[in-house]
Coordinates of C-alpha atoms and ligand atoms in Angstrom, one line a residue:
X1 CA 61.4 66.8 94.5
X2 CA 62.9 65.8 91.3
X3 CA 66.6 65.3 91.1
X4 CA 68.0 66.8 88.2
X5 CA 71.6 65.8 88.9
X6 CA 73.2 63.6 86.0
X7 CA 75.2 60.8 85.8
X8 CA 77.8 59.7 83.1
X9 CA 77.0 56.1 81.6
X10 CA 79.4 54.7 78.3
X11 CA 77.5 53.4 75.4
X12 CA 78.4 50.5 76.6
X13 CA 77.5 50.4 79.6
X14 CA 73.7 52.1 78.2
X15 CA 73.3 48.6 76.2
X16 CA 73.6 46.8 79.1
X17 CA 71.8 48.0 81.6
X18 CA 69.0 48.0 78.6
X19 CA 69.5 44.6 78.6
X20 CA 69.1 44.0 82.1
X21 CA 66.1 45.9 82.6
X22 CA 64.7 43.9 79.6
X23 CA 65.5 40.7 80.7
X24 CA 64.4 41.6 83.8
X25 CA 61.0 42.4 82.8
X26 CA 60.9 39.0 81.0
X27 CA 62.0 39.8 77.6
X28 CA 63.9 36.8 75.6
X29 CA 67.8 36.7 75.1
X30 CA 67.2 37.7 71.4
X31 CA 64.6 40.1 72.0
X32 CA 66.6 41.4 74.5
X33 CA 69.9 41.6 72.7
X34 CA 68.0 43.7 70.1
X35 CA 65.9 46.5 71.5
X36 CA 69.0 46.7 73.8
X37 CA 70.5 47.3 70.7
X38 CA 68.1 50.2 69.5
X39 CA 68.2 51.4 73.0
X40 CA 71.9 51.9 72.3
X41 CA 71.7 53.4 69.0
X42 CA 68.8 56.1 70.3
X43 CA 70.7 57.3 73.1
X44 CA 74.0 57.6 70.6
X45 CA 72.4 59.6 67.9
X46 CA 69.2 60.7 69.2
X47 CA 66.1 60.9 69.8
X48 CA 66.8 60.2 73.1
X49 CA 62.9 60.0 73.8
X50 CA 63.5 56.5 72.5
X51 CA 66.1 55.2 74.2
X52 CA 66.7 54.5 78.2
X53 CA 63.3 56.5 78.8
X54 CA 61.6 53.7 76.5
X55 CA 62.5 50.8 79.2
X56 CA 59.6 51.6 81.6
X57 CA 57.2 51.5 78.6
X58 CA 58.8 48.2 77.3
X59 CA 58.5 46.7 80.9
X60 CA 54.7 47.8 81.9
X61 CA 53.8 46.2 78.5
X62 CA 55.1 43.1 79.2
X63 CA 54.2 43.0 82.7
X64 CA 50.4 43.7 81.7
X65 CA 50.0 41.1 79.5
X66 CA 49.9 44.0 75.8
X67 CA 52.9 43.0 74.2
X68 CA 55.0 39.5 74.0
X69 CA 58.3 39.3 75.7
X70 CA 58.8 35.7 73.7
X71 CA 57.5 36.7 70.5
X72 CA 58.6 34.2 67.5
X73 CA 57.6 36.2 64.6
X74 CA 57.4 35.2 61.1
X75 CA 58.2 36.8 57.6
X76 CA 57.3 35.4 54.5
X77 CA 57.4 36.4 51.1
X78 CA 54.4 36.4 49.5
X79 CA 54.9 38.1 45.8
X80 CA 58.2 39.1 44.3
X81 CA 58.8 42.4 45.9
X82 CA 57.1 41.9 48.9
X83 CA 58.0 40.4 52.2
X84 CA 55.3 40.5 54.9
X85 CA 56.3 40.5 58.4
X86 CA 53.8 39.3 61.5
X87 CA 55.2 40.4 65.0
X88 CA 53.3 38.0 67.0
X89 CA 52.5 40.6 69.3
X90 CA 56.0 41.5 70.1
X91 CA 57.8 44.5 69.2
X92 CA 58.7 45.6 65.6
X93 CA 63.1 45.4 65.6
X94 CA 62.8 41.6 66.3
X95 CA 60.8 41.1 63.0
X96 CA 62.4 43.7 60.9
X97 CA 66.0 41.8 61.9
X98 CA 64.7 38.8 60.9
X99 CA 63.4 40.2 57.5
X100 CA 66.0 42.7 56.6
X101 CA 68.9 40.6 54.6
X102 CA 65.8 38.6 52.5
X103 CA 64.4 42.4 52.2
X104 CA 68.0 43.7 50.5
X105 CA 68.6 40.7 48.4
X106 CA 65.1 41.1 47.1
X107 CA 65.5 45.1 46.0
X108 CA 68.8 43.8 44.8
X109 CA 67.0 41.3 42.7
X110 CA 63.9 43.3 41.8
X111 CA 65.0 47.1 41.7
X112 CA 62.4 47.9 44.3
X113 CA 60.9 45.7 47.3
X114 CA 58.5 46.6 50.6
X115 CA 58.3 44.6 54.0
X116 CA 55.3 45.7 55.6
X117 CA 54.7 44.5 58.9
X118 CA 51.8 44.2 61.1
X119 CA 50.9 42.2 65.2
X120 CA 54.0 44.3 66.2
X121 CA 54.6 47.1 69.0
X122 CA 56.2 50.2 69.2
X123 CA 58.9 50.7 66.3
X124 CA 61.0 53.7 67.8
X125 CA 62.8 55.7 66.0
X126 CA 62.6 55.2 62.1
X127 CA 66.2 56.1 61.3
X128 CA 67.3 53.3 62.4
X129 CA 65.4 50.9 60.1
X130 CA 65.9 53.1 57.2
X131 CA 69.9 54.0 57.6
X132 CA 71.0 50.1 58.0
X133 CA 69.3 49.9 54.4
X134 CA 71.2 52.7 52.9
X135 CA 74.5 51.4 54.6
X136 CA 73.8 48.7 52.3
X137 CA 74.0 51.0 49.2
X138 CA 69.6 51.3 49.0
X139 CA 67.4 54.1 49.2
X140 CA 64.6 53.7 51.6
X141 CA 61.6 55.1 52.7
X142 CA 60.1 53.8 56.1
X143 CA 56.4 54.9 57.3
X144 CA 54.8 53.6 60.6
X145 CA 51.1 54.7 61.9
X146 CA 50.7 55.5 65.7
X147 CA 48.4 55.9 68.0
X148 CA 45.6 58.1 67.3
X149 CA 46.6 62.0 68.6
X150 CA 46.7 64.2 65.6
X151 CA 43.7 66.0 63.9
X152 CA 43.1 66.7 60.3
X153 CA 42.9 70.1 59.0
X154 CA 39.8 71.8 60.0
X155 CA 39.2 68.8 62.3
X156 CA 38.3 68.6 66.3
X157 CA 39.3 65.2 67.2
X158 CA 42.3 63.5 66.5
X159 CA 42.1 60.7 63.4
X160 CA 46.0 60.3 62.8
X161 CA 49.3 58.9 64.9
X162 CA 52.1 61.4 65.5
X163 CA 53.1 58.9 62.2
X164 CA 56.4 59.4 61.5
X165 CA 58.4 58.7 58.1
X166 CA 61.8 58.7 57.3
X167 CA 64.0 58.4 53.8
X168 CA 67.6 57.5 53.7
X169 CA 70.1 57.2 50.9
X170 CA 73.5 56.1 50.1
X171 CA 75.7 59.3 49.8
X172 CA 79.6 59.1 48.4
X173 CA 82.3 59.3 50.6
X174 CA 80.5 59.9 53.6
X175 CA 77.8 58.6 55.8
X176 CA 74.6 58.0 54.4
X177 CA 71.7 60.8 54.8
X178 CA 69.5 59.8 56.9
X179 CA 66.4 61.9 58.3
X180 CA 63.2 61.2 60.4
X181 CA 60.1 62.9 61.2
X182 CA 56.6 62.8 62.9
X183 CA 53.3 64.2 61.0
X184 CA 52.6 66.6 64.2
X185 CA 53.8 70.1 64.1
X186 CA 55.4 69.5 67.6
X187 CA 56.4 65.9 68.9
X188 CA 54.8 64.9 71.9
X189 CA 57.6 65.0 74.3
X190 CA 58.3 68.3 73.6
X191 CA 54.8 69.6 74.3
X192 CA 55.3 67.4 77.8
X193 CA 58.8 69.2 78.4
X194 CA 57.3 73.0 77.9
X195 CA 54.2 71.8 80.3
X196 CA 57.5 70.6 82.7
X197 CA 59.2 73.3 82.2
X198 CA 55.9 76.0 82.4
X199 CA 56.6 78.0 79.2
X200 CA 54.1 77.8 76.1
X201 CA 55.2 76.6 72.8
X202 CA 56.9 78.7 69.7
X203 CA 53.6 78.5 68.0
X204 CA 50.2 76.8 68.1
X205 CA 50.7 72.9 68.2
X206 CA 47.5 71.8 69.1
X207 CA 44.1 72.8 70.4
X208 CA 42.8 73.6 73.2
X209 CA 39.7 72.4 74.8
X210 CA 37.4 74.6 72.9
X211 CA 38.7 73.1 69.5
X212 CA 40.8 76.2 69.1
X213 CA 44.8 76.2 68.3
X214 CA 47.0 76.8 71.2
X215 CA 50.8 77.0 71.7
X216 CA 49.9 76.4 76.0
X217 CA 51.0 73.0 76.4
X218 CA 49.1 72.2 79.5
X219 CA 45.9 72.6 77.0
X220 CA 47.3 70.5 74.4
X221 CA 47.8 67.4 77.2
X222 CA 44.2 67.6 78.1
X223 CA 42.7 67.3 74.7
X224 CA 45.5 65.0 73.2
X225 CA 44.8 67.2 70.0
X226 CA 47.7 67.7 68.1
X227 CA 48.1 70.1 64.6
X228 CA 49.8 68.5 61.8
X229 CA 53.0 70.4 60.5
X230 CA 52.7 72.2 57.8
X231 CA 49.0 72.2 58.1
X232 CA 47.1 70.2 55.3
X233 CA 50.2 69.5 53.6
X234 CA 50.9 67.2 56.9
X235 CA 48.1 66.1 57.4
X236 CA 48.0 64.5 54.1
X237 CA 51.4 62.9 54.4
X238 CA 49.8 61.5 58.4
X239 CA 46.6 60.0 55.7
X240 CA 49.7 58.3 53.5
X241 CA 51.0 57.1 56.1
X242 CA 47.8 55.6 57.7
X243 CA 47.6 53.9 54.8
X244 CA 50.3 52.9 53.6
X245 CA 51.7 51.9 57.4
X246 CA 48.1 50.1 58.8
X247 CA 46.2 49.7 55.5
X248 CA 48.9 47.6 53.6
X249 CA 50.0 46.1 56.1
X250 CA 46.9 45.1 58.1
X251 CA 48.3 46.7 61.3
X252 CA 46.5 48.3 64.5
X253 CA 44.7 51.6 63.2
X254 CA 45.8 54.7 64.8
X255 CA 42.4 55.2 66.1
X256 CA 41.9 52.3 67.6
X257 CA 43.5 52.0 70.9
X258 CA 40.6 50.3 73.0
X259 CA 43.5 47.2 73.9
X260 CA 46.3 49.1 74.5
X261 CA 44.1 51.6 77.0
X262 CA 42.6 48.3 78.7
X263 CA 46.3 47.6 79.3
X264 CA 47.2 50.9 80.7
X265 CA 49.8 50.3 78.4
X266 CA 52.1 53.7 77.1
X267 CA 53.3 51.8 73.8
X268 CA 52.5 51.8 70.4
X269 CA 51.5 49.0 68.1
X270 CA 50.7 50.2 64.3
X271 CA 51.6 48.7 60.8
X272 CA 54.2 49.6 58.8
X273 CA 55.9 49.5 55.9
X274 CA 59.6 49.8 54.4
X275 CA 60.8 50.3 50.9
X276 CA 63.5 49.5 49.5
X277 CA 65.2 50.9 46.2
X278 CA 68.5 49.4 44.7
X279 CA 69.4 53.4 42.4
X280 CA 72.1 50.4 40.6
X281 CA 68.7 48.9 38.7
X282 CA 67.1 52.2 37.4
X283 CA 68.9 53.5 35.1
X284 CA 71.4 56.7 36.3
X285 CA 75.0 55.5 36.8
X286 CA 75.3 59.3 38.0
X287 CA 73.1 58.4 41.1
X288 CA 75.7 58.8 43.6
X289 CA 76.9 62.5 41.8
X290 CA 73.3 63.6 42.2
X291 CA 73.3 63.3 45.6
X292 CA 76.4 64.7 46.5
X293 CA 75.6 67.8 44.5
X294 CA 71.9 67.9 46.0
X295 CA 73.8 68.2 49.5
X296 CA 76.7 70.1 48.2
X297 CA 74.0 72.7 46.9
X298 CA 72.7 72.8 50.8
X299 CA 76.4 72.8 52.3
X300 CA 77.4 76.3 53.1
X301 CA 74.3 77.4 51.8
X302 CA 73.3 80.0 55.0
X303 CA 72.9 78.4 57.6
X304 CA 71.3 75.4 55.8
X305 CA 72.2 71.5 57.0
X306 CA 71.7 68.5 54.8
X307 CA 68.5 67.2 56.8
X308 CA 69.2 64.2 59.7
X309 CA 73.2 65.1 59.5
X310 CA 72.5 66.2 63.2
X311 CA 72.7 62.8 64.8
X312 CA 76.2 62.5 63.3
X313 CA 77.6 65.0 65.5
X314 CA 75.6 63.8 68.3
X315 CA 77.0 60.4 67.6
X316 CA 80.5 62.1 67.6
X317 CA 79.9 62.9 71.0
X318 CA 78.4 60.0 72.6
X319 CA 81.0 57.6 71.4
X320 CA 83.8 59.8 72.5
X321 CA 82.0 61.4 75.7
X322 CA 78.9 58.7 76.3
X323 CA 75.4 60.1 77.5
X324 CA 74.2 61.8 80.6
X325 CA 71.4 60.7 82.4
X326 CA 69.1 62.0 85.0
X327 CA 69.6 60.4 88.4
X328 CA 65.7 60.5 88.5
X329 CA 65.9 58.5 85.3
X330 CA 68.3 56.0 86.8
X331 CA 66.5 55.4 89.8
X332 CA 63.8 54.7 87.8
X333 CA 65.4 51.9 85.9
X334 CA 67.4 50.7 89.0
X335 CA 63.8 49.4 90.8
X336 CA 62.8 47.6 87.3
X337 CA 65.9 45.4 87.6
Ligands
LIG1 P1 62.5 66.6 64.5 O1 61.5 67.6 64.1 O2 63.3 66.8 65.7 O3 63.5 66.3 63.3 C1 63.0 65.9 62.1 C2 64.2 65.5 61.2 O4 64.8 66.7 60.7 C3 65.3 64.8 61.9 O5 65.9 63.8 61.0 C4 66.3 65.9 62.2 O6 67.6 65.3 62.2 C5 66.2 66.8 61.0 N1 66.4 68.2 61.4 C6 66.0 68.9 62.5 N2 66.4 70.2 62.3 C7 66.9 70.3 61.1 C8 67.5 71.4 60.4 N3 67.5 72.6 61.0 N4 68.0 71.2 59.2 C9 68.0 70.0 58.7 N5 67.5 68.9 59.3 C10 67.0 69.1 60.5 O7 61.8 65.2 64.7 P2 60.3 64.8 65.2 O8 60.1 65.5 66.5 O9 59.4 65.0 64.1 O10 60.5 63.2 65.4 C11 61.3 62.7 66.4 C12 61.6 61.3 66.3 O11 60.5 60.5 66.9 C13 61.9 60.7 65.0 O12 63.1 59.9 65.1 C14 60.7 59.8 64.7 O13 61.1 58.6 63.9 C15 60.3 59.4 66.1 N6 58.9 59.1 66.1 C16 58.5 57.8 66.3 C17 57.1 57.5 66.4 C18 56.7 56.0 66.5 O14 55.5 55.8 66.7 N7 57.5 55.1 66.4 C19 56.1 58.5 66.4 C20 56.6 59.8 66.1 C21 57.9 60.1 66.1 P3 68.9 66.0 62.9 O15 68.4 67.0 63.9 O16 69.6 64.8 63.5 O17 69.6 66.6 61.8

């Protein structure tokens, strides 16, 4: 039976027993340092899908040969505003931390500049990538393809990856906004919690195995056929980022996960791609008032949040409280060191 007792851990104490479990599973003392790193920041803001719970995954695909625990990647730029990362086969944070001061100097430089970035594994969660950007004064969009699970509107089988993007910006005074999101109506994870927990969803997320849409989530895990949000409004933005993600960047196409299934691998290796804007080069020296009065109009507005401004509070809390974990989940992690 599961044990659903918790146990306190500090953030510090999160990062290294990432580490360990990484290390453990062969990972480098670089690579280690930095999915350890993201591991960390996951668990601190959220989504804490992708952070402790990710070290199984990370293991199994080393430990099956998918992805490289001693990848060396390389970035090069190959036209003004672009910088091209390839992971060699290892996973995404080690490359973009190798490519991210070149990438700011470059928008700094330019006004505008994209690493795209392909041979890499699973990414996580996009805030991360796009918020150290705006820490350094940029706006940035971030787009990565996944693995194949989400159909197109009026479709039956899945074409797209959950393929999430995100946008952050500098904002005045405070810290920057910062938000992230898939392309399905309903994440994954949360479709496996409701089928956990045995209640159906708030509304149709997928379909069921008569090509019809279905908010039972037991249905949705057996065809793997989840509904875009906003229906062919997301499914369009899941196409753009298909594109922009595996197409530019020459990365692993959503629907074709042949390798990673002959691994019995859980991970995710896609393409993407991240942009970076300097607002200094274009023109408005009233950038910064812009935004504050975009978020100021949203700010008391109803019950109305500036979008992503959740994972400060849950930030808030972590650092001052630190996380709770499952003892289920700890075990789990304990037997991997
Ligand atoms: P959610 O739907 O939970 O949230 C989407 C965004 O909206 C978040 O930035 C969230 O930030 C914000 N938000 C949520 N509720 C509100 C609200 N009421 N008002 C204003 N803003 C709100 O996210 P998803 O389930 O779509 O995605 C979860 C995560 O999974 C993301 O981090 C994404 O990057 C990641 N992901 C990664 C994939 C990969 O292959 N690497 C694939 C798919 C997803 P907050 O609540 O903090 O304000």
């Amino acid at each position: 039976m599961a044990d659903n007792s918790t146990i306190a851990l500090s953030l510090d104490e999160v990062e290294e027993l990432a580490k360990s479990v990484l290390v453990a599973a062969g990972m480098d003392e670089h690579g280690s340092t930095v999915l350890a790193g993201l591991v960390r920041m996951s668990e601190r803001d959220g989504p804490r899908s992708h952070g402790l719970r990710m070290l199984p995954v990370y293991a199994q695909s080393f430990s099956s040969g998918y992805a490289n625990p001693e990848a060396d990647p390389s970035v090069e730029r190959i036209a003004p505003g672009v910088l091209r990362g390839d992971g060699d086969n290892g996973y995404y944070q080690i490359v973009a931390a190798k490519a991210r001061d070149e990438l700011i100097e470059m928008a700094r430089a330019n006004g505008i500049a994209a690493f795209t970035c392909a041979n890499c594994h699973h990414l996580g969660a996009l805030r991360f990538d796009t918020g150290l950007l705006a820490d350094a004064g940029l706006v940035a969009l971030g787009v990565v393809n996944s693995l194949s699970m989400v159909v197109p509107q009026g479709g039956t089988r899945p074409v797209f990856g959950t393929n999430p993007m995100s946008f952050a910006c500098p904002r005045p005074g405070r810290a920057p906004v910062v938000w992230d999101q898939a392309s399905s109506m309903v994440a994954l994870m949360d479709i496996r919690m409701a089928a956990a927990e045995g209640h159906e969803l708030p509304r149709p997320a997928g379909l069921d195995p008569n090509g019809q849409p279905t908010s039972d989530p037991n249905a949705i895990l057996e065809t793997r056929s989840l509904l875009p949000f906003g229906e062919h409004k997301g499914a369009a933005i899941a196409f753009l980022i298909e594109v922009l993600g595996a197409a530019l960047a020459g990365g692993t196409l959503s629907v074709d996960n042949a390798n990673r299934e002959a691994h019995g691998a859980l991970n995710i290796k896609g393409g993407s791609t991240l942009i970076a804007i300097d607002p200094a080069r274009f023109g408005n020296a009233a950038f910064e008032g812009y935004v504050q009065r975009i978020c100021a109009e949203i700010e008391g507005n109803g019950d109305a949040r500036v979008p992503g401004d959740g994972r400060l509070k849950n930030r808030a809390a972590a650092e001052a409280d630190g996380v709770r974990v499952t003892a289920d989940l700890m075990k789990q992690l304990r037997e991997l060191l």
